[in-house]
PDB file of C-alpha atoms in Angstrom:
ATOM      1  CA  UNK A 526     -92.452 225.203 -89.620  1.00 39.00           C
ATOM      2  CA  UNK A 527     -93.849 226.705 -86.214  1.00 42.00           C
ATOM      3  CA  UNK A 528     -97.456 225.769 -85.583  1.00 47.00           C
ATOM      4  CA  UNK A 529     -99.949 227.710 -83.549  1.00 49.00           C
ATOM      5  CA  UNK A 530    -102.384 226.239 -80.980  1.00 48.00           C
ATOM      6  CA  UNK A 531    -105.861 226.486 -81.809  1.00 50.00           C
ATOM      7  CA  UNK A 532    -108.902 226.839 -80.273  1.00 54.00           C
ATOM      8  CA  UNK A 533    -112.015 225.590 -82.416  1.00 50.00           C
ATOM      9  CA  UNK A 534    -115.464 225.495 -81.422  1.00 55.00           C
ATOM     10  CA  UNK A 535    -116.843 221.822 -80.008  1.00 55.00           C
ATOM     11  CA  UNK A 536    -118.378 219.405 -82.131  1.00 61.00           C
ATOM     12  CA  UNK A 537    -116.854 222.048 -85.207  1.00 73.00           C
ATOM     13  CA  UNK A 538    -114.479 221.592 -88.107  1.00 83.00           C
ATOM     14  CA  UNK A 539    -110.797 221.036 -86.708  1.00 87.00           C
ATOM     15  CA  UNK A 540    -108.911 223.994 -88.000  1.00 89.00           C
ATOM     16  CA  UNK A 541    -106.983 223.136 -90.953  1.00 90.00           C
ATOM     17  CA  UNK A 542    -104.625 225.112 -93.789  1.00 90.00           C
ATOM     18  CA  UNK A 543    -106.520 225.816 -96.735  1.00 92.00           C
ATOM     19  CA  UNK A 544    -103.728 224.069 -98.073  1.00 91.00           C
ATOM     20  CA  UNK A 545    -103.672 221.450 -96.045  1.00 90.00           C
ATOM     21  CA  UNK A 546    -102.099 220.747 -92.915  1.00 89.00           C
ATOM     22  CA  UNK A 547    -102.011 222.833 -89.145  1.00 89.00           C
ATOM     23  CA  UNK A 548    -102.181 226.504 -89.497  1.00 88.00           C
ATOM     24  CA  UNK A 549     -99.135 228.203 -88.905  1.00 87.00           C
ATOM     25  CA  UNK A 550     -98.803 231.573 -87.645  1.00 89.00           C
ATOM     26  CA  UNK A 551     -95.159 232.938 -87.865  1.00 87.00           C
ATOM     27  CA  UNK A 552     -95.450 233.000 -91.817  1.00 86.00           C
ATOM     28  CA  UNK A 553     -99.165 234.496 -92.204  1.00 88.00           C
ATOM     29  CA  UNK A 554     -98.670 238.264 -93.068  1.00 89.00           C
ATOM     30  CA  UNK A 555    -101.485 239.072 -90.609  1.00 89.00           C
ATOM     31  CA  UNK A 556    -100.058 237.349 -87.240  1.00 90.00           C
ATOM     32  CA  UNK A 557     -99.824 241.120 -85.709  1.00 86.00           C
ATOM     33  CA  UNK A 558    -103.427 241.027 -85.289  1.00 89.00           C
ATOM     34  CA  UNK A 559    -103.201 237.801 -82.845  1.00 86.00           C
ATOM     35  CA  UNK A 560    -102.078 240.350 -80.114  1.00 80.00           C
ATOM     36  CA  UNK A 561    -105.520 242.797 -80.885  1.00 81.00           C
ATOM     37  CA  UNK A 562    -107.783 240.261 -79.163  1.00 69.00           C
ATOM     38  CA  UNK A 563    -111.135 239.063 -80.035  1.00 68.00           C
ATOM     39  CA  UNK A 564    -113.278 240.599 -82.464  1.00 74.00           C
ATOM     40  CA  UNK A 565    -110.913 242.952 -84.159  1.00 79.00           C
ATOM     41  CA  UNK A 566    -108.020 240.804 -84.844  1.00 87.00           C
ATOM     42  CA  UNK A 567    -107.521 236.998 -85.233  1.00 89.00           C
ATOM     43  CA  UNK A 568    -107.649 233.846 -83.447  1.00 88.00           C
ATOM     44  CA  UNK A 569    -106.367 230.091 -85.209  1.00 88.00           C
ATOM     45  CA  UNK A 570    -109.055 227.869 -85.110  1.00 88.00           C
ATOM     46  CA  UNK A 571    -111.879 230.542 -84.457  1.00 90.00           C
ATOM     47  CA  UNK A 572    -111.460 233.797 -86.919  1.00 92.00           C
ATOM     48  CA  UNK A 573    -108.282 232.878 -89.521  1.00 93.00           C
ATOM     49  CA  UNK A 574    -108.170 233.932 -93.187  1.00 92.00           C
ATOM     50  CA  UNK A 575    -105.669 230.898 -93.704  1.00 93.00           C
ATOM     51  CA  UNK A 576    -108.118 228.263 -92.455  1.00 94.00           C
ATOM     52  CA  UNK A 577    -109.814 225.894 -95.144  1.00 94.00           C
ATOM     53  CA  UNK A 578    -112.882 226.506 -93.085  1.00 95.00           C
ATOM     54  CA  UNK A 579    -115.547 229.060 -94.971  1.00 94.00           C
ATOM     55  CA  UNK A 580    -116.868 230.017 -91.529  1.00 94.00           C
ATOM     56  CA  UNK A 581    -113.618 230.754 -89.839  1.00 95.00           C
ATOM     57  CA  UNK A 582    -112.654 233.061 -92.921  1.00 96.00           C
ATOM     58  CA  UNK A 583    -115.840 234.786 -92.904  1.00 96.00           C
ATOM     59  CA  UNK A 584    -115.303 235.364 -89.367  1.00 94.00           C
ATOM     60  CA  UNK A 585    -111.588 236.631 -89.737  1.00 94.00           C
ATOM     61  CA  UNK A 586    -113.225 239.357 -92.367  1.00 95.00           C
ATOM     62  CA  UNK A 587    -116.068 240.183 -90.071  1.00 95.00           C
ATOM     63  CA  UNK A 588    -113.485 241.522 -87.451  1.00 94.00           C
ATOM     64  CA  UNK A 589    -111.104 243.150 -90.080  1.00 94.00           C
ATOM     65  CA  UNK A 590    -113.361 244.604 -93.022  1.00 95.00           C
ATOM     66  CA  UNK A 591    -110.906 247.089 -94.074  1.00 95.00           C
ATOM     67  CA  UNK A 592    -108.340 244.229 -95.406  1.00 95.00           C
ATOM     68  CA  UNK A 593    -111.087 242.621 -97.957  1.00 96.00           C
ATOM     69  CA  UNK A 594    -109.607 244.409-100.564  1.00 96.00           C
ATOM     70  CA  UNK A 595    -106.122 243.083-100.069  1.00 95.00           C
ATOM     71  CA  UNK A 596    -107.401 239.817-100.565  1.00 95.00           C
ATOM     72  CA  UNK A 597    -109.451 239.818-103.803  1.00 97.00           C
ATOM     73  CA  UNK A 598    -106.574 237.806-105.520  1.00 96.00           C
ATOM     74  CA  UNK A 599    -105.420 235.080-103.160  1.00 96.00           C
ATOM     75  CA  UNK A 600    -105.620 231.688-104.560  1.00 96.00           C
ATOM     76  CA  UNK A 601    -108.447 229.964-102.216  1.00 97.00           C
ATOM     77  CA  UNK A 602    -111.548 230.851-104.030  1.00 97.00           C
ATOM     78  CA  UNK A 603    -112.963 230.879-100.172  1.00 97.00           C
ATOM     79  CA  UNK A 604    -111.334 234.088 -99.268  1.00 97.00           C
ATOM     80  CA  UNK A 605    -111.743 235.861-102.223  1.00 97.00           C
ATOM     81  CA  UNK A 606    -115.795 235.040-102.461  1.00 97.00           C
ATOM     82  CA  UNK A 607    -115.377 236.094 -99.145  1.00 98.00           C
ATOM     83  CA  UNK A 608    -113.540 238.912 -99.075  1.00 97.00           C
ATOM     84  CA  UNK A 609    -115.881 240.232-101.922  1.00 97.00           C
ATOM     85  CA  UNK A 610    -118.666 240.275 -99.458  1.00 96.00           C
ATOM     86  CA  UNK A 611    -116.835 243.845 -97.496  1.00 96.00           C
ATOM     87  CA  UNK A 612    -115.034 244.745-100.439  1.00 96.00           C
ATOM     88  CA  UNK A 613    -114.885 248.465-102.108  1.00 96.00           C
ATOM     89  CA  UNK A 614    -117.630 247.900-105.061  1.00 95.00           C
ATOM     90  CA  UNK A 615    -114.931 249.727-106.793  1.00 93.00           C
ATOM     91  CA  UNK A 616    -112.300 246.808-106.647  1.00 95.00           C
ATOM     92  CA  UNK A 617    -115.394 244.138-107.386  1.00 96.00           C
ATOM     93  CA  UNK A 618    -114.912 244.534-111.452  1.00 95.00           C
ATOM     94  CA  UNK A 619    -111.653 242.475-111.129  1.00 94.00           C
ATOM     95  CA  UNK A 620    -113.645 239.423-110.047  1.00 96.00           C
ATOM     96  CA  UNK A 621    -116.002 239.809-113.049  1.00 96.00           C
ATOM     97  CA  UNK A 622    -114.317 236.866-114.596  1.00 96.00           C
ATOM     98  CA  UNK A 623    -113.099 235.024-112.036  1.00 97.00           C
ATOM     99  CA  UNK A 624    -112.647 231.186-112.237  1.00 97.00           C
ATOM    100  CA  UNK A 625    -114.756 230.182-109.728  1.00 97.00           C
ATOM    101  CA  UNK A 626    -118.496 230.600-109.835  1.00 97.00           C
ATOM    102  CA  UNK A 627    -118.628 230.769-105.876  1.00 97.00           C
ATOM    103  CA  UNK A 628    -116.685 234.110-106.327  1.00 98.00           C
ATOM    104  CA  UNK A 629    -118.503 235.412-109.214  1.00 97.00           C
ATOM    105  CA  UNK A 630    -121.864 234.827-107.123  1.00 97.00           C
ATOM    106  CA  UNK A 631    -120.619 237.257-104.727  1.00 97.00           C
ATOM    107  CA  UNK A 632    -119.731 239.673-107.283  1.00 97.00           C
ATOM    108  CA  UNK A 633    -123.404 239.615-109.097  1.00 97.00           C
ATOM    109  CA  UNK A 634    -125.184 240.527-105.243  1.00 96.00           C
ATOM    110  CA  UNK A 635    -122.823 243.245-104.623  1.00 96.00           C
ATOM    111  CA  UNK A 636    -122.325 245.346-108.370  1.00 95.00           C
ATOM    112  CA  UNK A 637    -123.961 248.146-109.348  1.00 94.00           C
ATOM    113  CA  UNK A 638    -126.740 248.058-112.069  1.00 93.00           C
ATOM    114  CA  UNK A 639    -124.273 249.672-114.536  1.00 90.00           C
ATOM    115  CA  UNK A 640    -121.949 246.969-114.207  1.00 93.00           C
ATOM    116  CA  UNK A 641    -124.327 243.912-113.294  1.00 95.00           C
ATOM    117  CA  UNK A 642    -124.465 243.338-117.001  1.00 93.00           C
ATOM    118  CA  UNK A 643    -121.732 242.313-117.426  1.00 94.00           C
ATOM    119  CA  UNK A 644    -122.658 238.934-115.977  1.00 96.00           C
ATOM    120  CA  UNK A 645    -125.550 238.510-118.037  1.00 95.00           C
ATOM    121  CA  UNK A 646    -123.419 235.378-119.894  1.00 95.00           C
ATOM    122  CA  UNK A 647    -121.709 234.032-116.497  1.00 96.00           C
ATOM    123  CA  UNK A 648    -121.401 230.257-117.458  1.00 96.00           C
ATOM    124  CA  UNK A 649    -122.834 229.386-113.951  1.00 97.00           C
ATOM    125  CA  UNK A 650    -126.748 229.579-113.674  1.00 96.00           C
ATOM    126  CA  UNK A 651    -126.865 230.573-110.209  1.00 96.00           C
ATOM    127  CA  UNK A 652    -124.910 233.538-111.170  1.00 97.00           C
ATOM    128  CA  UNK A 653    -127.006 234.185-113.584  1.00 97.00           C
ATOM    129  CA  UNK A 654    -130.208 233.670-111.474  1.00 97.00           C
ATOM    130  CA  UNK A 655    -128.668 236.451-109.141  1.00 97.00           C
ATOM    131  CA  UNK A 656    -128.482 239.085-111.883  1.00 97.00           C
ATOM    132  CA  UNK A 657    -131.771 238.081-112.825  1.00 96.00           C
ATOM    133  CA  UNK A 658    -132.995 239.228-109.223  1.00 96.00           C
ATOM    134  CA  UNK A 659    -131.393 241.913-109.292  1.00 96.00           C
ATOM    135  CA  UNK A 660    -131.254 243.536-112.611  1.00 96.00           C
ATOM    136  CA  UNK A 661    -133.670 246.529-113.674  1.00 94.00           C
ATOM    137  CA  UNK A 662    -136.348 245.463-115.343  1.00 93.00           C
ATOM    138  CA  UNK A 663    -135.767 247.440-118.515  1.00 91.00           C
ATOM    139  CA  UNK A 664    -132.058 245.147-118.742  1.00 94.00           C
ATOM    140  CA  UNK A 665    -134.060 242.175-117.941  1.00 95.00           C
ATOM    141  CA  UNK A 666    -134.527 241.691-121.809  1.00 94.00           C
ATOM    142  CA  UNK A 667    -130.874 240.287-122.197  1.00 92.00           C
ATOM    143  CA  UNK A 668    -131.999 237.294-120.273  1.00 96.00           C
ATOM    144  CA  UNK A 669    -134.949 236.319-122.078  1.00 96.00           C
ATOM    145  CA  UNK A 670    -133.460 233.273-124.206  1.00 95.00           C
ATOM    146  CA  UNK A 671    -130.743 232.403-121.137  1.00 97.00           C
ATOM    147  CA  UNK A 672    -130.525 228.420-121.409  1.00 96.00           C
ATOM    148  CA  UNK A 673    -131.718 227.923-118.088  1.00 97.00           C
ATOM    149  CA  UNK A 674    -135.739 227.727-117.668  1.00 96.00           C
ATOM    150  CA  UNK A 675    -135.388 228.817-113.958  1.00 96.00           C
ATOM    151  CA  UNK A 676    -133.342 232.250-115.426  1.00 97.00           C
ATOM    152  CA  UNK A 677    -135.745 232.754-117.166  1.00 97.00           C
ATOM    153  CA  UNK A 678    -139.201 232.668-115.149  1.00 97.00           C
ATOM    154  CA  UNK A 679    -137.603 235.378-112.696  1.00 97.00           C
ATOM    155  CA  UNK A 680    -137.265 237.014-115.957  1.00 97.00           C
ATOM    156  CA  UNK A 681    -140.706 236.582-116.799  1.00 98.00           C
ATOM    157  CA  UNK A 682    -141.837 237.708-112.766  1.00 97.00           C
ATOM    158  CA  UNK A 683    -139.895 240.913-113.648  1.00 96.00           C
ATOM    159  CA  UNK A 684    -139.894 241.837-117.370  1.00 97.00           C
ATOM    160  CA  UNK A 685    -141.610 245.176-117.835  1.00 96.00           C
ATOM    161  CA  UNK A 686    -145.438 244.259-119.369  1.00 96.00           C
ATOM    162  CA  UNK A 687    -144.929 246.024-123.045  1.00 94.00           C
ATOM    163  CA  UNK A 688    -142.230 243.500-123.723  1.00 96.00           C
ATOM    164  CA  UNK A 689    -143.521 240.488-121.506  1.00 97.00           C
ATOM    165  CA  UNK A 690    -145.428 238.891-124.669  1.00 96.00           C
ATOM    166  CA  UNK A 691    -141.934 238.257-126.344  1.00 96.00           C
ATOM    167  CA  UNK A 692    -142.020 234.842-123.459  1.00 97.00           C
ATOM    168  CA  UNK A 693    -145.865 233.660-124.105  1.00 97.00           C
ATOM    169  CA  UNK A 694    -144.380 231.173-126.351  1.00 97.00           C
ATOM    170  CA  UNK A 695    -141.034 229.995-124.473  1.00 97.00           C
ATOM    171  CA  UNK A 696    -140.630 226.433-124.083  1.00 97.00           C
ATOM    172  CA  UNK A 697    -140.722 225.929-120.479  1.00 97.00           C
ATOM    173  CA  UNK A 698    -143.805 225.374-118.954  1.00 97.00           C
ATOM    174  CA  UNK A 699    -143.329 227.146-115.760  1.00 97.00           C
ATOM    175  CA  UNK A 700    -142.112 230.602-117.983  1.00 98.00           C
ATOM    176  CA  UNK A 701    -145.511 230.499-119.603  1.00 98.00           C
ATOM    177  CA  UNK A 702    -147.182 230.091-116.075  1.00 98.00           C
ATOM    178  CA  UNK A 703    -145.738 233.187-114.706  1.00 98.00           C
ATOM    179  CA  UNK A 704    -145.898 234.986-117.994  1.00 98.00           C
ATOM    180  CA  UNK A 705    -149.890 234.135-118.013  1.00 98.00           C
ATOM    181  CA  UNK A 706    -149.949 235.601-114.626  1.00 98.00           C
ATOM    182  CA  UNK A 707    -148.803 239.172-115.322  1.00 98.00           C
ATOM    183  CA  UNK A 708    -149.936 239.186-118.939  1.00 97.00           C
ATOM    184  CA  UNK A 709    -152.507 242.075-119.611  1.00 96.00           C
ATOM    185  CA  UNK A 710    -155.532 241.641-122.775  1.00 96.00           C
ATOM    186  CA  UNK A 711    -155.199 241.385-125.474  1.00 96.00           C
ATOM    187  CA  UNK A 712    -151.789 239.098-125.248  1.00 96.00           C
ATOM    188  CA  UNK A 713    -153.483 237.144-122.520  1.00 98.00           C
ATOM    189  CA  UNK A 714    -156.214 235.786-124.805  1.00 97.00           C
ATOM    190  CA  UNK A 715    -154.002 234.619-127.439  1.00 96.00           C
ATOM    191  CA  UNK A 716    -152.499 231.769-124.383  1.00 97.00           C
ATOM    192  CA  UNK A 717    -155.978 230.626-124.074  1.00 97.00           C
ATOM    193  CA  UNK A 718    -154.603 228.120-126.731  1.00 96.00           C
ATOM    194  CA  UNK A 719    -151.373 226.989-125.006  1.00 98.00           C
ATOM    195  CA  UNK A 720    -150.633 223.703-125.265  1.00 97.00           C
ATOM    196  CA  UNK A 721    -150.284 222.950-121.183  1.00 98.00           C
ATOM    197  CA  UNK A 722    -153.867 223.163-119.072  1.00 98.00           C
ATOM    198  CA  UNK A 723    -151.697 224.635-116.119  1.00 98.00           C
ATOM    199  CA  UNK A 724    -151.166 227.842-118.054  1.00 98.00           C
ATOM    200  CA  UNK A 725    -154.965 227.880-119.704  1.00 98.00           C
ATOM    201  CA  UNK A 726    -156.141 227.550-115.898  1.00 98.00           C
ATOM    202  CA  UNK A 727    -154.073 230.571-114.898  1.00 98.00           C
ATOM    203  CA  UNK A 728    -155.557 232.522-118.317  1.00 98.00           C
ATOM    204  CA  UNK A 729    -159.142 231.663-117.028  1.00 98.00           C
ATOM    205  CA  UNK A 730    -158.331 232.949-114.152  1.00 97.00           C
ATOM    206  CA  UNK A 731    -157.922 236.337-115.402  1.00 97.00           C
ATOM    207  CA  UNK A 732    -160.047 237.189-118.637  1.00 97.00           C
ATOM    208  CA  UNK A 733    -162.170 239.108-118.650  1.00 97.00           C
ATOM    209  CA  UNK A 734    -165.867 237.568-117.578  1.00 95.00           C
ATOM    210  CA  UNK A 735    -167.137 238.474-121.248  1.00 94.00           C
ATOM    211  CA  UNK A 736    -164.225 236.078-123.055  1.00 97.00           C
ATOM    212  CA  UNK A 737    -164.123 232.960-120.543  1.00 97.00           C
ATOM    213  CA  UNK A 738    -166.501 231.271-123.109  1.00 96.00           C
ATOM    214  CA  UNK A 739    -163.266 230.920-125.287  1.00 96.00           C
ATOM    215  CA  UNK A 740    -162.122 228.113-122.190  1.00 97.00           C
ATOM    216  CA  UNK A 741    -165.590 226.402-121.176  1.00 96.00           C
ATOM    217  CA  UNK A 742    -165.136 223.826-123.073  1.00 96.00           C
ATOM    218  CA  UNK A 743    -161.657 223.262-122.841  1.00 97.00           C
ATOM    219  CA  UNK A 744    -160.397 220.051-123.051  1.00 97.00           C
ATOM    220  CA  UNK A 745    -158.994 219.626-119.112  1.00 97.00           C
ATOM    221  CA  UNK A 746    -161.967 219.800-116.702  1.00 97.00           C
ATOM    222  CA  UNK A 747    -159.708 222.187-114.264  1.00 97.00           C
ATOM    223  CA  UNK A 748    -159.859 224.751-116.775  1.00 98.00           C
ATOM    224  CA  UNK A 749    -163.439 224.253-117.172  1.00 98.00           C
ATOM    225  CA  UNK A 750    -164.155 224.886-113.486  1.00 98.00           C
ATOM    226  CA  UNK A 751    -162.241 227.840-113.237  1.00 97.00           C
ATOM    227  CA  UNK A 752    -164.433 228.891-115.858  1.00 97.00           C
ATOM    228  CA  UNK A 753    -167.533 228.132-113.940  1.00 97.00           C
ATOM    229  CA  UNK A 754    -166.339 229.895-111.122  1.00 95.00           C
ATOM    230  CA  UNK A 755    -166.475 233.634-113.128  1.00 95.00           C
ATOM    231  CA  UNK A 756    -168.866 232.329-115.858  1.00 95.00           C
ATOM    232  CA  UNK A 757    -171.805 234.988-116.912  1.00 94.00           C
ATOM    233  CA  UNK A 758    -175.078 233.267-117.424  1.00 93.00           C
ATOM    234  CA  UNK A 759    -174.727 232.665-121.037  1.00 93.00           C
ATOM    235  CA  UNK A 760    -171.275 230.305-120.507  1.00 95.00           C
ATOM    236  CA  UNK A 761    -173.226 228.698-117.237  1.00 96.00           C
ATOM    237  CA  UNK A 762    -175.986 227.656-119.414  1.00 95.00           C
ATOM    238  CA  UNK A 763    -173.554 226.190-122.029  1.00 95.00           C
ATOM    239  CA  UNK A 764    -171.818 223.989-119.254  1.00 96.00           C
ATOM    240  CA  UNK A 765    -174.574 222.227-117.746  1.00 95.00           C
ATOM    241  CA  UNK A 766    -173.861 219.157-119.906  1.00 95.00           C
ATOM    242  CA  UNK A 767    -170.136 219.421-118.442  1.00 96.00           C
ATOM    243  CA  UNK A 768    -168.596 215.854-118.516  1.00 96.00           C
ATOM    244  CA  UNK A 769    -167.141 216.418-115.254  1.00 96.00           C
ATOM    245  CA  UNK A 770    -169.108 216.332-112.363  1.00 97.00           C
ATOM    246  CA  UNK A 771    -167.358 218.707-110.101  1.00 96.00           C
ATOM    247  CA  UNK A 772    -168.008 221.333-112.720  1.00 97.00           C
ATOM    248  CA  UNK A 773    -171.523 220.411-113.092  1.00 97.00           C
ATOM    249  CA  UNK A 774    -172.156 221.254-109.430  1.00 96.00           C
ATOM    250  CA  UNK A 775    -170.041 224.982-109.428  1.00 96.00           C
ATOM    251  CA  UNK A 776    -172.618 225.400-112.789  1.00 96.00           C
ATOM    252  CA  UNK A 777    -175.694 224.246-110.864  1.00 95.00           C
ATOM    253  CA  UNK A 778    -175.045 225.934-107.438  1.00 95.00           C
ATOM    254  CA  UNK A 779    -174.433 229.194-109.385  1.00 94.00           C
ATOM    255  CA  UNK A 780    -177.068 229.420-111.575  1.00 93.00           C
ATOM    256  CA  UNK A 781    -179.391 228.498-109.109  1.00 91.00           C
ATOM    257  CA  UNK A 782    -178.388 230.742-106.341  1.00 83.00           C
ATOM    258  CA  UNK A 783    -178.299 233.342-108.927  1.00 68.00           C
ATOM    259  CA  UNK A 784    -174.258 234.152-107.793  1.00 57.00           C
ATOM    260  CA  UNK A 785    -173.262 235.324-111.349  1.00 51.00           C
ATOM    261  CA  UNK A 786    -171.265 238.107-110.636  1.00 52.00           C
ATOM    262  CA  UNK A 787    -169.139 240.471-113.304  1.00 44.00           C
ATOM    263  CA  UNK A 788    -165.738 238.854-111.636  1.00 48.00           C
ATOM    264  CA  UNK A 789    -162.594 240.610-112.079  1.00 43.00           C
ATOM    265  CA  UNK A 790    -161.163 242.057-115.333  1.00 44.00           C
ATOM    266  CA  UNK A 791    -157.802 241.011-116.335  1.00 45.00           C
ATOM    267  CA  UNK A 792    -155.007 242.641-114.483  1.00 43.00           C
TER     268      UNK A 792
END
């Protein structure tokens, strides 16, 4: 077999086959395009669809968009997640199920919203995360019970609000967190019970000034102080026997400098 000489970058990958081996020329379908020069043809070792080398391949596409759709079913995953980056969106649907999850990735950035659901299931969660990001909110719903915790709180950033109390009670800490920061009243009083003081802190951070007595004397002292922070007079005066001393002092200072605003409703 003929073998071409290549030029790679210094201090960068040596060119390779994706199958292994040196990259020959005289057998790669594409070798007219070694006589087009640099940046709209090819060049072993620097822009070469048949190099093992991601970058390389990326680089080969860059200069020759118009042949990503040819390659959407060669057999290194490389150039077809590749190729699928400057493919038609029309020819995308046939990488829906491909075997690799490095494809499949590039599929869920690129397909339109009436397709993107199809993914919904991938197997891979970084797929899955990607449809997450960019599905419409009112398809979010599919995702609310994915496996994956970290699927699911960009769900929860995203869900539209009528719906978002269907995750107050997922399992995940971190879900609850974000759903206790977009919940709206009267859903958001109801996680003034949850069992982590990360999410309660978040919930006093955002009830209405008229309800924070609900959290004033909750049992983590963080809570407590966010409480003190938005506290009416009534809840200050409850507090001054607070346990903790830094809440104590937020109860003292405002009570005596008389700073006992309203605060901001929920929302």
């Amino acid at each position: 077999m003929n073998t071409t000489s290549v030029r790679a970058p210094q201090d960068d990958i040596a060119a390779q086959h994706w199958q292994g081996g040196p990259i020959c020329c005289t057998d790669c379908e594409y070798s007219y395009l070694l006589s087009l020069g640099e940046g709209q043809g090819c060049e072993p070792g620097h822009a070469c669809m048949q190099d093992a080398y991601a970058r390389r391949i990326d680089r080969f596409f860059r200069w020759n968009p118009m042949l990503s759709d040819e390659q959407l079913g060669h057999a290194y995953f490389e150039v077809r997640a590749i190729a699928a980056r400057r493919a038609s969106v029309f020819r995308l649907t046939a990488l829906i199920n491909d075997p690799d999850e490095t494809v499949r990735l590039q599929v869920a950035l690129r397909l339109p919203q009436t397709l993107l659901a199809k993914l919904v299931n991938d197997p891979h969660r970084e797929v899955r995360i990607r449809v997450a990001q960019r599905l419409a909110p009112p398809a979010l719903a599919a995702l609310r019970h994915d496996p994956d915790y970290g699927v699911r709180e960009l769900v929860a950033q995203r869900l539209p609000l009528p719906i978002l109390s269907t995750l107050a009670n997922d399992p995940d800490r971190a879900v609850r967190m974000r759903v206790a920061q977009r919940l709206e009243m009267p859903a958001l009083l109801r996680m003034a019970d949850d069992t982590e003081a990360e999410v309660r802190r978040i919930v006093a951070e955002r009830l209405p000034v008229a309800l924070l007595s609900h959290l004033s004397h909750d049992a983590d002292w963080r809570v407590r102080w966010e409480v003190a922070q938005r506290a009416d007079a009534h809840t200050l005066h409850s507090m001054q026997e607070d346990a903790e001393p830094e809440v104590r002092q937020v109860v003292q200072d405002r009570l005596a400098h008389h700073i006992i605003p309203l605060g901001a409703s929920h929302g």
